[in-house]
Coordinates of C-alpha atoms in Angstrom, one line a residue:
X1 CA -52.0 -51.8 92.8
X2 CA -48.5 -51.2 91.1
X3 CA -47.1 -48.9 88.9
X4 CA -44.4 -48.4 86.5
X5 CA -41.2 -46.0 87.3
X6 CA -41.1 -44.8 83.8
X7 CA -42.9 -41.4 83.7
X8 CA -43.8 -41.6 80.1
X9 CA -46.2 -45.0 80.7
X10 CA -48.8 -45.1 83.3
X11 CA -49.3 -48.7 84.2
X12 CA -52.2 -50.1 86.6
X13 CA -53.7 -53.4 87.3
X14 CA -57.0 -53.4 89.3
X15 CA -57.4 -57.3 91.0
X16 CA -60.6 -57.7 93.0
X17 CA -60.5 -61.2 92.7
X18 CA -58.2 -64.0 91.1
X19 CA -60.0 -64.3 88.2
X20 CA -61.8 -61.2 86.1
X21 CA -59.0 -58.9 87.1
X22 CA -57.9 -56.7 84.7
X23 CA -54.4 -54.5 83.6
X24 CA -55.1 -50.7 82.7
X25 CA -51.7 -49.4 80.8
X26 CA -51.9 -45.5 79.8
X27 CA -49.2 -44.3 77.1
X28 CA -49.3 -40.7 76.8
X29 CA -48.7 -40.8 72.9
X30 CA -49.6 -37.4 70.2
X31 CA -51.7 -39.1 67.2
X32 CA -52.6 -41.7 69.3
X33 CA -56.0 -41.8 67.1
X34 CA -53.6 -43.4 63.9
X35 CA -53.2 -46.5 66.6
X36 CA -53.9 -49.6 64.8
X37 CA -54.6 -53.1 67.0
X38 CA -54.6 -56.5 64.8
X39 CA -55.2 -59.3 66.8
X40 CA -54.4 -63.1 65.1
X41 CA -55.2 -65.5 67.9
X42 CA -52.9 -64.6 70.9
X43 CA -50.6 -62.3 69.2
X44 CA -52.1 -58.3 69.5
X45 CA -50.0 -56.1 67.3
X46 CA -49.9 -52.4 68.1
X47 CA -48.6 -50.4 65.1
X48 CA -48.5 -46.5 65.7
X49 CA -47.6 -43.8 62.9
X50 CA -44.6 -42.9 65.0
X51 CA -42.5 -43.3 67.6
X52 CA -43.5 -44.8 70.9
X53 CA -42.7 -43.5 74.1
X54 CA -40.6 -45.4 76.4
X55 CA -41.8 -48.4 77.9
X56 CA -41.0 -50.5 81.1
X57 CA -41.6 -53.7 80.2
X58 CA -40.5 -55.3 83.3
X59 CA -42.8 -53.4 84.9
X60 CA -45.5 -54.4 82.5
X61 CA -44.7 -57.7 82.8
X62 CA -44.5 -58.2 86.6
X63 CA -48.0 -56.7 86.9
X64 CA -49.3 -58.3 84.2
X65 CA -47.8 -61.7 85.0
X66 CA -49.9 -64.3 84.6
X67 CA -51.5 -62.3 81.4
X68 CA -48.7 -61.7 79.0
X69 CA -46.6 -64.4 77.7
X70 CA -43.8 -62.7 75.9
X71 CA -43.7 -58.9 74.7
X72 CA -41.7 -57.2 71.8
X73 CA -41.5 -53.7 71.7
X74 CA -40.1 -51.8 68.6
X75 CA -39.4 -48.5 67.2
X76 CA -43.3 -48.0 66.1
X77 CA -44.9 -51.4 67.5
X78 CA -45.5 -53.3 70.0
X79 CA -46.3 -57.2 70.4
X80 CA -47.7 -58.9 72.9
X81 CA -48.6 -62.9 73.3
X82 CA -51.5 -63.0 75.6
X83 CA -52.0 -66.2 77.9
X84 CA -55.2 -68.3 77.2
X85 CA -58.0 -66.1 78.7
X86 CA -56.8 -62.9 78.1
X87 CA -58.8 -59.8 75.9
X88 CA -57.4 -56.6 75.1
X89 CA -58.8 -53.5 74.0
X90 CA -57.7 -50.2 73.7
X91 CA -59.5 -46.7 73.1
X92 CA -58.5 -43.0 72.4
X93 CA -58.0 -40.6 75.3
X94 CA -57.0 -37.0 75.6
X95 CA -53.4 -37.4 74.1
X96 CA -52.4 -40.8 74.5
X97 CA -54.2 -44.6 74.6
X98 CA -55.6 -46.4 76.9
X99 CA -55.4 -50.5 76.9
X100 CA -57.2 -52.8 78.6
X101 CA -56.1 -56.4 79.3
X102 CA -59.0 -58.2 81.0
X103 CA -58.2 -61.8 82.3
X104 CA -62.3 -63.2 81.8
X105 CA -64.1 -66.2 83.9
X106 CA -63.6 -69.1 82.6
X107 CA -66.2 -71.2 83.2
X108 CA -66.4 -74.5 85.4
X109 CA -66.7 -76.7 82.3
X110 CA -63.4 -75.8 80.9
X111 CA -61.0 -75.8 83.8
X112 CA -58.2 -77.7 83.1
X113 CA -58.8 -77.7 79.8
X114 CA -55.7 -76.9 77.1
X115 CA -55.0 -73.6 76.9
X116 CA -56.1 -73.0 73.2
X117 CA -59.9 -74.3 74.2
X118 CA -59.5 -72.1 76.7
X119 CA -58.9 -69.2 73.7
X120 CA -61.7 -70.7 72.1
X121 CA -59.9 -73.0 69.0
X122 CA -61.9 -75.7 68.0
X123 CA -61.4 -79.8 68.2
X124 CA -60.0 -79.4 64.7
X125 CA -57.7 -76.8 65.9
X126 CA -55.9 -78.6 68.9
X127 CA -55.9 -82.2 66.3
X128 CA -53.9 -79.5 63.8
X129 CA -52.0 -78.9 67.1
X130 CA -51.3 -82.1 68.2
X131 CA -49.6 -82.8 64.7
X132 CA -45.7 -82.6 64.4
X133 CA -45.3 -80.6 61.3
X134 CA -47.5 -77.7 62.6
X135 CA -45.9 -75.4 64.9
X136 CA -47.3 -75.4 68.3
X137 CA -49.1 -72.5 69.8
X138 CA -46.0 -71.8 71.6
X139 CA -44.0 -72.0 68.7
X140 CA -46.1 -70.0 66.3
X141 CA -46.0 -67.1 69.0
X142 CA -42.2 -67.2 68.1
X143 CA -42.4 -67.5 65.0
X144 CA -44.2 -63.9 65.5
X145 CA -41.7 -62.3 67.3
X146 CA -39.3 -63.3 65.1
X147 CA -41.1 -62.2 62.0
X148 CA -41.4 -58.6 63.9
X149 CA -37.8 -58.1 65.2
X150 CA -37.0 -58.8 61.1
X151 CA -39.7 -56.4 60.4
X152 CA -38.1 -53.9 62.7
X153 CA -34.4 -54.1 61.5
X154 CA -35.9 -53.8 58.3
X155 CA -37.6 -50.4 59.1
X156 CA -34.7 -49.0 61.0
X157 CA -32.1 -49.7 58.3
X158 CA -30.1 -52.8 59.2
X159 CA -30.2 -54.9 55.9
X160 CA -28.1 -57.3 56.5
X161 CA -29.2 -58.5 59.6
X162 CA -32.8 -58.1 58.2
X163 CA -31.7 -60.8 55.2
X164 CA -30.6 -62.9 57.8
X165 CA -33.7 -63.3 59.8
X166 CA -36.3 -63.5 56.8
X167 CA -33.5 -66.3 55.2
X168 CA -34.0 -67.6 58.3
X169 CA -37.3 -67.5 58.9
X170 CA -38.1 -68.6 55.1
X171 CA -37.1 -71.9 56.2
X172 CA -39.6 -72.1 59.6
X173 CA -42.3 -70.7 58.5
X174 CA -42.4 -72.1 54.7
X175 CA -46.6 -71.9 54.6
X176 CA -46.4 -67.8 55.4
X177 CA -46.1 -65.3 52.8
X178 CA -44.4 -62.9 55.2
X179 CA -41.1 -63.9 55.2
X180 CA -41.3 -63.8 51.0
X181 CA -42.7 -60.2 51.8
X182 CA -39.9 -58.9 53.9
X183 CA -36.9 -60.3 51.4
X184 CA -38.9 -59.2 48.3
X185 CA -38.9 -55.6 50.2
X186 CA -35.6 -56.0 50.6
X187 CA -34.2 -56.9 46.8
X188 CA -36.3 -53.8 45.9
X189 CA -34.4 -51.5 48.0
X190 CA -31.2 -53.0 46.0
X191 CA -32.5 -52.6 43.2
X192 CA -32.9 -56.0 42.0
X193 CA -36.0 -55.8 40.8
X194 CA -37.0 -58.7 38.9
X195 CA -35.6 -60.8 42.4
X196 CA -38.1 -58.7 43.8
X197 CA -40.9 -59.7 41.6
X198 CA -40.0 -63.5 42.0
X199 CA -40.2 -63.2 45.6
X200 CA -43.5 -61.6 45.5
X201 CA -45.0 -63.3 43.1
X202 CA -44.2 -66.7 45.3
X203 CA -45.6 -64.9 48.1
X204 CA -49.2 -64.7 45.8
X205 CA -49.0 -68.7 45.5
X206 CA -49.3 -69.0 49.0
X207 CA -51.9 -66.4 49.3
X208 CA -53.1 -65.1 46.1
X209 CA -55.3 -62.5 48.5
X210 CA -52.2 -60.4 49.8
X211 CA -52.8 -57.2 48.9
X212 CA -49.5 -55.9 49.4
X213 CA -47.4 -58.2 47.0
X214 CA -50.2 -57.8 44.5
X215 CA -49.6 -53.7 44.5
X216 CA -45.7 -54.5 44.6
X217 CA -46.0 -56.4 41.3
X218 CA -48.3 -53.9 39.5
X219 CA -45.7 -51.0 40.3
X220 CA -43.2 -53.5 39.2
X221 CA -44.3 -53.7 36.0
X222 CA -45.5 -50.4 35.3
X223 CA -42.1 -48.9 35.9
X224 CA -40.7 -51.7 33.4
X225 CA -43.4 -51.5 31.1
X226 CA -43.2 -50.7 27.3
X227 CA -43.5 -46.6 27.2
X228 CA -43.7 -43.6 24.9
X229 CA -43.4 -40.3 26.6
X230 CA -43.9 -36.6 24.5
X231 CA -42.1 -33.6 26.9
X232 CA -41.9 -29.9 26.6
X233 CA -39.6 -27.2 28.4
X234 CA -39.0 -23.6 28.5
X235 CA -36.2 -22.4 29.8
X236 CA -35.2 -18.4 30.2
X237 CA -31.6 -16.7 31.8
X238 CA -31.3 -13.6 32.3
X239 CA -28.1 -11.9 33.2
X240 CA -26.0 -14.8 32.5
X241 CA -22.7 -14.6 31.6
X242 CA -22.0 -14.7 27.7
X243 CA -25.1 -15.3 27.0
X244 CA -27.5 -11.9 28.0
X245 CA -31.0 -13.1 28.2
X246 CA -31.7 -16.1 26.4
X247 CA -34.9 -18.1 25.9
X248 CA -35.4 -21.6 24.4
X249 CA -38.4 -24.2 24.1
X250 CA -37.0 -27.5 23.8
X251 CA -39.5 -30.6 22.9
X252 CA -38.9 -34.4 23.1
X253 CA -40.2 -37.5 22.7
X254 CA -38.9 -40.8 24.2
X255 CA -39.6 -44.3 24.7
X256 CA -38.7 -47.7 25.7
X257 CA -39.3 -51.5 25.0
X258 CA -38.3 -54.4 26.8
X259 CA -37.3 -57.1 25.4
X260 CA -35.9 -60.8 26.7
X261 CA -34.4 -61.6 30.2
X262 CA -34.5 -58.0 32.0
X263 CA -32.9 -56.3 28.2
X264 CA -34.6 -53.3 27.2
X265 CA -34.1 -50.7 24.1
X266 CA -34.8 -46.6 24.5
X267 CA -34.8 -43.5 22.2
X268 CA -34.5 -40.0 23.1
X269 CA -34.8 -37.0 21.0
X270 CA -35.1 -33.2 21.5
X271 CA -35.5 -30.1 19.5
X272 CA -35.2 -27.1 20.7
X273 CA -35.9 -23.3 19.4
X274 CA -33.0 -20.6 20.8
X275 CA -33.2 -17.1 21.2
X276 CA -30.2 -15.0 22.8
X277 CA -29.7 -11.6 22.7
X278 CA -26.0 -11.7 22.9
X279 CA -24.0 -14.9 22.6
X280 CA -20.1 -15.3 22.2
X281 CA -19.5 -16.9 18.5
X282 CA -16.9 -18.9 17.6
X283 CA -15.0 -16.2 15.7
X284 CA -14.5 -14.3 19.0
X285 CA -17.4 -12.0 18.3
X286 CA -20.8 -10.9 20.2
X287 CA -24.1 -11.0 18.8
X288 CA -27.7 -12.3 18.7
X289 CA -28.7 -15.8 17.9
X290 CA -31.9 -17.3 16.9
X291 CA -32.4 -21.0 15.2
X292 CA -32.9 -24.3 16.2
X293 CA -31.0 -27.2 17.7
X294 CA -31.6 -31.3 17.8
X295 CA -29.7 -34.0 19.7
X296 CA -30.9 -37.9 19.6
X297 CA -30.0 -41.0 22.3
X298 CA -30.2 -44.6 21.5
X299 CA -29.5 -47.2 24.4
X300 CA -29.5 -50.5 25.6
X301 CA -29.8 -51.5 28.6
X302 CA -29.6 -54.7 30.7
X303 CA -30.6 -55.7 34.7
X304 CA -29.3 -58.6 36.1
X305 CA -31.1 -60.5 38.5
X306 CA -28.9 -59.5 41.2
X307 CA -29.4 -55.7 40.6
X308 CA -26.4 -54.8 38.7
X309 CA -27.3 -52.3 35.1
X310 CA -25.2 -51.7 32.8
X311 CA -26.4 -49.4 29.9
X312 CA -24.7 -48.7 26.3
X313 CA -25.6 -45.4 24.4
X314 CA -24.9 -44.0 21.3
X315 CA -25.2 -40.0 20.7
X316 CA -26.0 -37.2 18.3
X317 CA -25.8 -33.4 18.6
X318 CA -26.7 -32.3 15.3
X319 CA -23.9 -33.8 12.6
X320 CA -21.4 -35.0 15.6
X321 CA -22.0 -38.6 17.3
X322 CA -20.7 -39.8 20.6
X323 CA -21.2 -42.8 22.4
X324 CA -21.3 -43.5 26.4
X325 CA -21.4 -46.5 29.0
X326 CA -22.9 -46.9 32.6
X327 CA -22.7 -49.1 35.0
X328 CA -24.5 -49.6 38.7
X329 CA -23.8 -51.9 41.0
X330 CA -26.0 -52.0 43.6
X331 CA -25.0 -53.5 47.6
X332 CA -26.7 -53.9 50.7
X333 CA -26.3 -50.4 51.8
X334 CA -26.6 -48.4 48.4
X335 CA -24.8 -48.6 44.8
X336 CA -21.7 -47.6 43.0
X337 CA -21.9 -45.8 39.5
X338 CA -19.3 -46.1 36.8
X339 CA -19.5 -43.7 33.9
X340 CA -17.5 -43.0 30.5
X341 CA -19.1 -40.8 27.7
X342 CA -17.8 -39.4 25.1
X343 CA -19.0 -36.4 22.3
X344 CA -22.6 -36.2 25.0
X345 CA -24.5 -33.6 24.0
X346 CA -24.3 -30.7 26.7
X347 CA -27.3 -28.6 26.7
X348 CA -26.5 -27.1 30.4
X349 CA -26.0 -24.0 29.4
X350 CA -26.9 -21.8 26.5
X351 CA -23.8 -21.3 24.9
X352 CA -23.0 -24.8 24.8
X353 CA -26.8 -25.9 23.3
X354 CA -26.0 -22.6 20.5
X355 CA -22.8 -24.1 19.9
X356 CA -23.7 -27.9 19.4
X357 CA -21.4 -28.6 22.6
X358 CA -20.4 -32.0 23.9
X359 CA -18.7 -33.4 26.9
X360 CA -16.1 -36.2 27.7
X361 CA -16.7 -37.6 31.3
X362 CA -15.2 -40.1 32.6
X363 CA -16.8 -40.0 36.5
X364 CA -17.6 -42.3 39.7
X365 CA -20.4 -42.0 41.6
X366 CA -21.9 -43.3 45.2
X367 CA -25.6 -43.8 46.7
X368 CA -25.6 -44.8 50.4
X369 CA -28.3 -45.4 53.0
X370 CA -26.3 -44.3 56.0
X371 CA -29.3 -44.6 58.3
X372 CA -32.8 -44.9 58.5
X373 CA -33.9 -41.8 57.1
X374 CA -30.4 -40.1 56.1
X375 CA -29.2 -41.1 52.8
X376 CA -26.1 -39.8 50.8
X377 CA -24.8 -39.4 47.1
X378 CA -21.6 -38.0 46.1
X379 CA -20.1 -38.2 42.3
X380 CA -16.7 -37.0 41.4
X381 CA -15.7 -36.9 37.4
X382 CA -13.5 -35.6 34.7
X383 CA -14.4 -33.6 32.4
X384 CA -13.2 -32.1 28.6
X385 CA -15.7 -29.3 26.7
X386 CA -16.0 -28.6 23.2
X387 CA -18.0 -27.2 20.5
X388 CA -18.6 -27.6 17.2
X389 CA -15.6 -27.4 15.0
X390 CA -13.4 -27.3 18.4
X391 CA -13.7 -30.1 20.6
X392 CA -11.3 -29.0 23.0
X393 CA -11.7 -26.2 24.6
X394 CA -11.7 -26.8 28.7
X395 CA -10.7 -29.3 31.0
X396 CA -12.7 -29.6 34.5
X397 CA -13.2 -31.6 37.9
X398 CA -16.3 -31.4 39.3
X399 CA -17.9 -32.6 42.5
X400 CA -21.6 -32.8 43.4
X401 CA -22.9 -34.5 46.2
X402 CA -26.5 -34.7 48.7
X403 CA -27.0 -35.3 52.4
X404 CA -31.2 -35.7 52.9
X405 CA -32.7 -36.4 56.0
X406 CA -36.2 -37.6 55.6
X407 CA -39.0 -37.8 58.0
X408 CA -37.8 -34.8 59.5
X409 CA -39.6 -34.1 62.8
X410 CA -41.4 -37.0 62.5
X411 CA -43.6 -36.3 59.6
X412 CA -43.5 -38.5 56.5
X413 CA -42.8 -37.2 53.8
X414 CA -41.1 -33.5 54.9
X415 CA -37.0 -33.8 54.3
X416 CA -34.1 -31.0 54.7
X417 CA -31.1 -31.7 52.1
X418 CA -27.8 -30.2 52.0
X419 CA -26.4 -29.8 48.2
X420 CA -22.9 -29.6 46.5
X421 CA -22.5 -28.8 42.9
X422 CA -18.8 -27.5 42.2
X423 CA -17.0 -27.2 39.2
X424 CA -13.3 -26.4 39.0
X425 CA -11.0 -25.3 36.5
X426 CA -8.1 -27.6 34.9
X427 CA -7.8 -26.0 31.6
X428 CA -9.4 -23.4 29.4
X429 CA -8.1 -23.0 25.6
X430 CA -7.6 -19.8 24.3
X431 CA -8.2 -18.5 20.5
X432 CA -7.3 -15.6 18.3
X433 CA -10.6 -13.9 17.4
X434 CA -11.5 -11.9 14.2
X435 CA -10.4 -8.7 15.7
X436 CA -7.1 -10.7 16.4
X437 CA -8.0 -10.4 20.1
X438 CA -7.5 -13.5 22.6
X439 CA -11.1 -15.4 23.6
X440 CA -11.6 -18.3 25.5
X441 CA -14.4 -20.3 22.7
X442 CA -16.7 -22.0 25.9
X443 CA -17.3 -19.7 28.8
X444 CA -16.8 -21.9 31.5
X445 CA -16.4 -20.8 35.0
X446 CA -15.5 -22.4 38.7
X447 CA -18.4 -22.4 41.0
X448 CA -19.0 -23.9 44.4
X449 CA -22.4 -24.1 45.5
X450 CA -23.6 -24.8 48.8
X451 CA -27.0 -25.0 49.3
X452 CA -29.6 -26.0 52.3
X453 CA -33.4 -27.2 51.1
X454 CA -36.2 -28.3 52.6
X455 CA -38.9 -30.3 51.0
X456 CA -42.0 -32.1 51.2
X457 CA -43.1 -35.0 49.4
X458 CA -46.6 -36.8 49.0
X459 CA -49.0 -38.4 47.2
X460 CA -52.5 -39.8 46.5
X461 CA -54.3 -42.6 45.6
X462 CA -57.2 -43.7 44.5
X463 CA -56.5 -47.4 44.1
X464 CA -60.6 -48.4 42.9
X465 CA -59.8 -46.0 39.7
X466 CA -55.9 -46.6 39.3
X467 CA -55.7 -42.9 40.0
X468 CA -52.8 -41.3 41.8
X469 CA -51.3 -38.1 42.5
X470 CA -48.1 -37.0 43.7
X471 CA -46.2 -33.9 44.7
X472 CA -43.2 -32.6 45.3
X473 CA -41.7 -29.3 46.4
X474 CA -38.6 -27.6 47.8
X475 CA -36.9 -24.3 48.9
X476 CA -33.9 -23.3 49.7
X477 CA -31.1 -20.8 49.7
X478 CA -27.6 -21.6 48.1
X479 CA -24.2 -19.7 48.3
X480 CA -21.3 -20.2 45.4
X481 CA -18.0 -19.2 46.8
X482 CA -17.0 -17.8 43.2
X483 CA -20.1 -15.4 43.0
X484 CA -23.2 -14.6 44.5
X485 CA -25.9 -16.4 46.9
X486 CA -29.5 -16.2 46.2
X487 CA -32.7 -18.0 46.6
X488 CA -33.7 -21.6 44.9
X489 CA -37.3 -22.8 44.4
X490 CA -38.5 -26.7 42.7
X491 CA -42.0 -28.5 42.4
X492 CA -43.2 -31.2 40.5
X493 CA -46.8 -32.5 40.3
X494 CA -47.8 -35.6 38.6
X495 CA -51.0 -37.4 37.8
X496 CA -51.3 -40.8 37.0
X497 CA -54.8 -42.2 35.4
X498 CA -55.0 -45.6 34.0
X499 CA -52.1 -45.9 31.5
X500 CA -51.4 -42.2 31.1
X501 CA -49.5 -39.9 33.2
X502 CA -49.0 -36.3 33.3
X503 CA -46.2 -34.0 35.0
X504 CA -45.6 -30.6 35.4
X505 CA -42.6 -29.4 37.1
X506 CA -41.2 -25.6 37.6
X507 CA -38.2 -24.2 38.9
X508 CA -36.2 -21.0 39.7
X509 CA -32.7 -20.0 40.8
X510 CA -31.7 -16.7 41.1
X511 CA -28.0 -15.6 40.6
X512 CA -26.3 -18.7 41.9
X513 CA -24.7 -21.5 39.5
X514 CA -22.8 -21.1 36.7
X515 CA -24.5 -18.7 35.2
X516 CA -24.6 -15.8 37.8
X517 CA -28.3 -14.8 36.8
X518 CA -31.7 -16.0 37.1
X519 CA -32.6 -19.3 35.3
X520 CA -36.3 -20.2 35.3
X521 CA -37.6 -24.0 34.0
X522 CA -40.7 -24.5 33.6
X523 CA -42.1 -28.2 31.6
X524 CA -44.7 -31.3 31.1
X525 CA -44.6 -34.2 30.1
X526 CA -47.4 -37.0 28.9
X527 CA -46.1 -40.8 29.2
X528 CA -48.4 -43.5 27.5
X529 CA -47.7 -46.7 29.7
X530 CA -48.7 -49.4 27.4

């Protein structure tokens, strides 16, 4: 009897005799009942929901010599390559799994036969053996390890090395779909989505059966699909600064059509009703407002098969017309934003949606996966405000950024976020008023908020009626150094049946931001994929 020195594993082989002994390895594991065991001739894959415990596996290995070939242990699986003879199985026990490798009898008749007739392959299997363009047992067991050590740099966030080994590996193993898989994954993540739906639709040539390329492609081609989408949103302050308590209900409809090579042309347009009970005019006075307000988008946009957009718009905000550009370019780790824009509507804030007011930006912005499950953005423009008739009236820097850490505390799906949105002041015009009185024509203010959120993320599927629903929500509290701090609320819940999808989505932020009162969103949305 042995055991392991690692007091997370329990490991204990049982020999009564030199053949029909058998290896008992406890791992002490919360969840263990998510376990899954595929088995594909010699190679047993164990694939767990989380993280496994430590192992020994020198310790596994020495007691389990002559029944494990080669082992491969990641951060959520483990691989082993059985010797010829071996069986594993593996049940549930009070908080952790139980395995069972179990070296059988072989009978008299096939001593000293080949190791695979000892496994049980057929004539026809060892003569597929025998030949030299199919990889020996030996050799296909490394293939397997290799395809799971990509697999795992893959899941844990090291790209590069990841492209490296399925590259590799696309070479050595050029009748498997796997390899296709794992770099189609990985162009996805980059954002280089029509590489992506190459890759994967060369991995359904190979096998047509492969569920998860086949999924890959649908959700490639939704998201790209010819759309129209009808939204509404009402939005109240109260207390805000300038503006009193103001209301509006804002419709739109939108859509978009591809057309050639990875081109595609969109449309915006929104119309909104205002009520405000006090609003700074643009003779210096205060007073009530109530009408209506329209702004309109046409774009064009383009993505390159290796991932980089670049999108051309043209603006309207009522009689005045603007026009911006945008560019990403994605990388291994993240992407890189460019911006310029100039007249863009700016319905942020009330004042500026009463006034018709636009914004010049030029800005430059970064997405980066800095680890696993911690990812980062950060965007830093300039900006210049104006309003109708005054298109000049403030010049600002602002900074906004995210740190979000998913999978927090193990659970998929739950995340905590730390958010920057700051604003500060270059410039601010000032005109005579009416009453011959100075007034600055766009209230714009610094702020600096910090905020700390935590969130949960899901959804649903019900893949034999194309049905799926997802949800989103967050909390949170935020702080802005140039006023007050306050609570912050979000959710979002979408439904998606057939080719229609619906969306509601609420939030609520009390007396942080720019506008120093309580701003409360509430909209839906129907999109028509067709």
């Amino acid at each position: 009897m042995g055991a392991a020195e690692d007091p997370s594993i329990a490991i204990e082989t049982v020999a009564p005799a030199p053949v029909g002994r058998q290896v008992l390895v406890d791992i002490p594991m919360p969840g263990a009942s998510g376990v899954m065991l595929q088995q594909q001739g010699r190679e047993v894959l164990l694939s767990s929901p989380q993280a496994l415990p430590p192992i020994d596996l020198r310790a596994l290995q020495y007691c389990a010599t002559d029944m494990i070939e080669g082992i491969s242990v990641g951060y959520d699986t483990l691989l082993l390559s059985l010797a010829p003879g071996v069986t594993v199985t593996h049940t549930h026990i009070q908080g952790g799994l139980h395995l069972v490798l179990r070296h059988a009898a072989m009978p008299a008749h096939e001593a000293g036969q080949p190791a695979a007739a000892v496994g049980g392959a057929s004539d026809e299997a060892h003569a597929d053996e025998r030949r030299d363009d199919v990889p020996s047992a030996s050799d296909q067991g490394e293939l397997r390890l290799r395809l799971l050590e990509a697999q795992l740099l893959l899941q844990t966030g090291q790209l590069g090395e990841a492209h490296r080994r399925y590259e590799a590996l696309r070479q050595d193993m050029p009748a498997s779909p796997d390899p296709l898989n794992g770099l189609a994954s990985l162009a996805l993540r980059g954002g280089r989505w029509r590489e992506a739906k190459a890759l994967y639709q060369e991995a359904l040539l190979l096998d047509p059966g492969e569920p998860g390329a086949a999924a890959a492609v649908r959700a490639i081609d939704r998201a790209t699909a010819p759309r129209l989408r009808s939204e509404v949103e009402y939005r109240e302050t109260e207390g805000g600064v300038g503006t009193g308590r103001a209301t509006a209900v804002i419709g739109g409809v939108s859509g978009q059509q591809p057309f050639g090579q990875g081109w595609r042309l969109g449309f915006a347009a929104d119309f909104a009703q205002v009520d405000a009970s006090q609003v700074l005019k643009r003779n210096g006075t205060v007073g009530s407002f109530s009408g209506q307000r329209q702004k309109a988008e046409v774009y064009v946009q383009h993505d390159s098969l290796g991932g980089q957009v670049i999108v051309g718009s043209l603006f309207l905000n009522g009689d005045t017309p603007g026009l911006g550009l945008r560019a990403e370019l994605p990388d291994t780790w993240g992407a890189t934003t460019l911006r310029a824009e100039y007249h863009r509507p700016n319905w942020d804030f009330f004042q500026s949606l009463i006034d018709y007011g636009t914004r010049d930006r030029l800005a430059v912005g970064r997405r980066q996966q800095l680890t696993t499950d911690l990812t980062g953005r950060l965007e830093v423009g300039g900006n210049r405000y104006g309003i109708q008739g005054d298109r000049d009236v403030a010049d600002t820097i602002s900074v906004t950024g995210e740190l979000r850490l998913g999978n927090l505390a193990g659970v998929r799906g739950f995340s905590t976020a730390y958010v920057l949105d700051s604003e500060y002041l270059l410039r601010r015009a000032d005109r005579i008023g009416a009453d011959g009185q100075r007034f600055a024509p766009l209230q714009i203010f610094e702020r600096e908020v910090h905020a700390l959120t935590l969130g949960y993320a899901g959804v649903w599927k019900d893949r034999t009626k194309e049905r799926a629903l997802t949800y989103e929500l967050s909390a949170g509290y935020g702080v802005d150094r140039y006023g007050k701090a306050g609570p912050l609320v979000a959710g979002n819940l979408g439904y998606v049946l057939g080719s229609l999808e619906v969306r509601l989505r609420g939030s609520y932020v009390e007396n942080i931001g720019r506008t120093r009162g309580t701003t409360t969103v509430l909209g839906g949305s129907l999109t028509w994929v067709f």
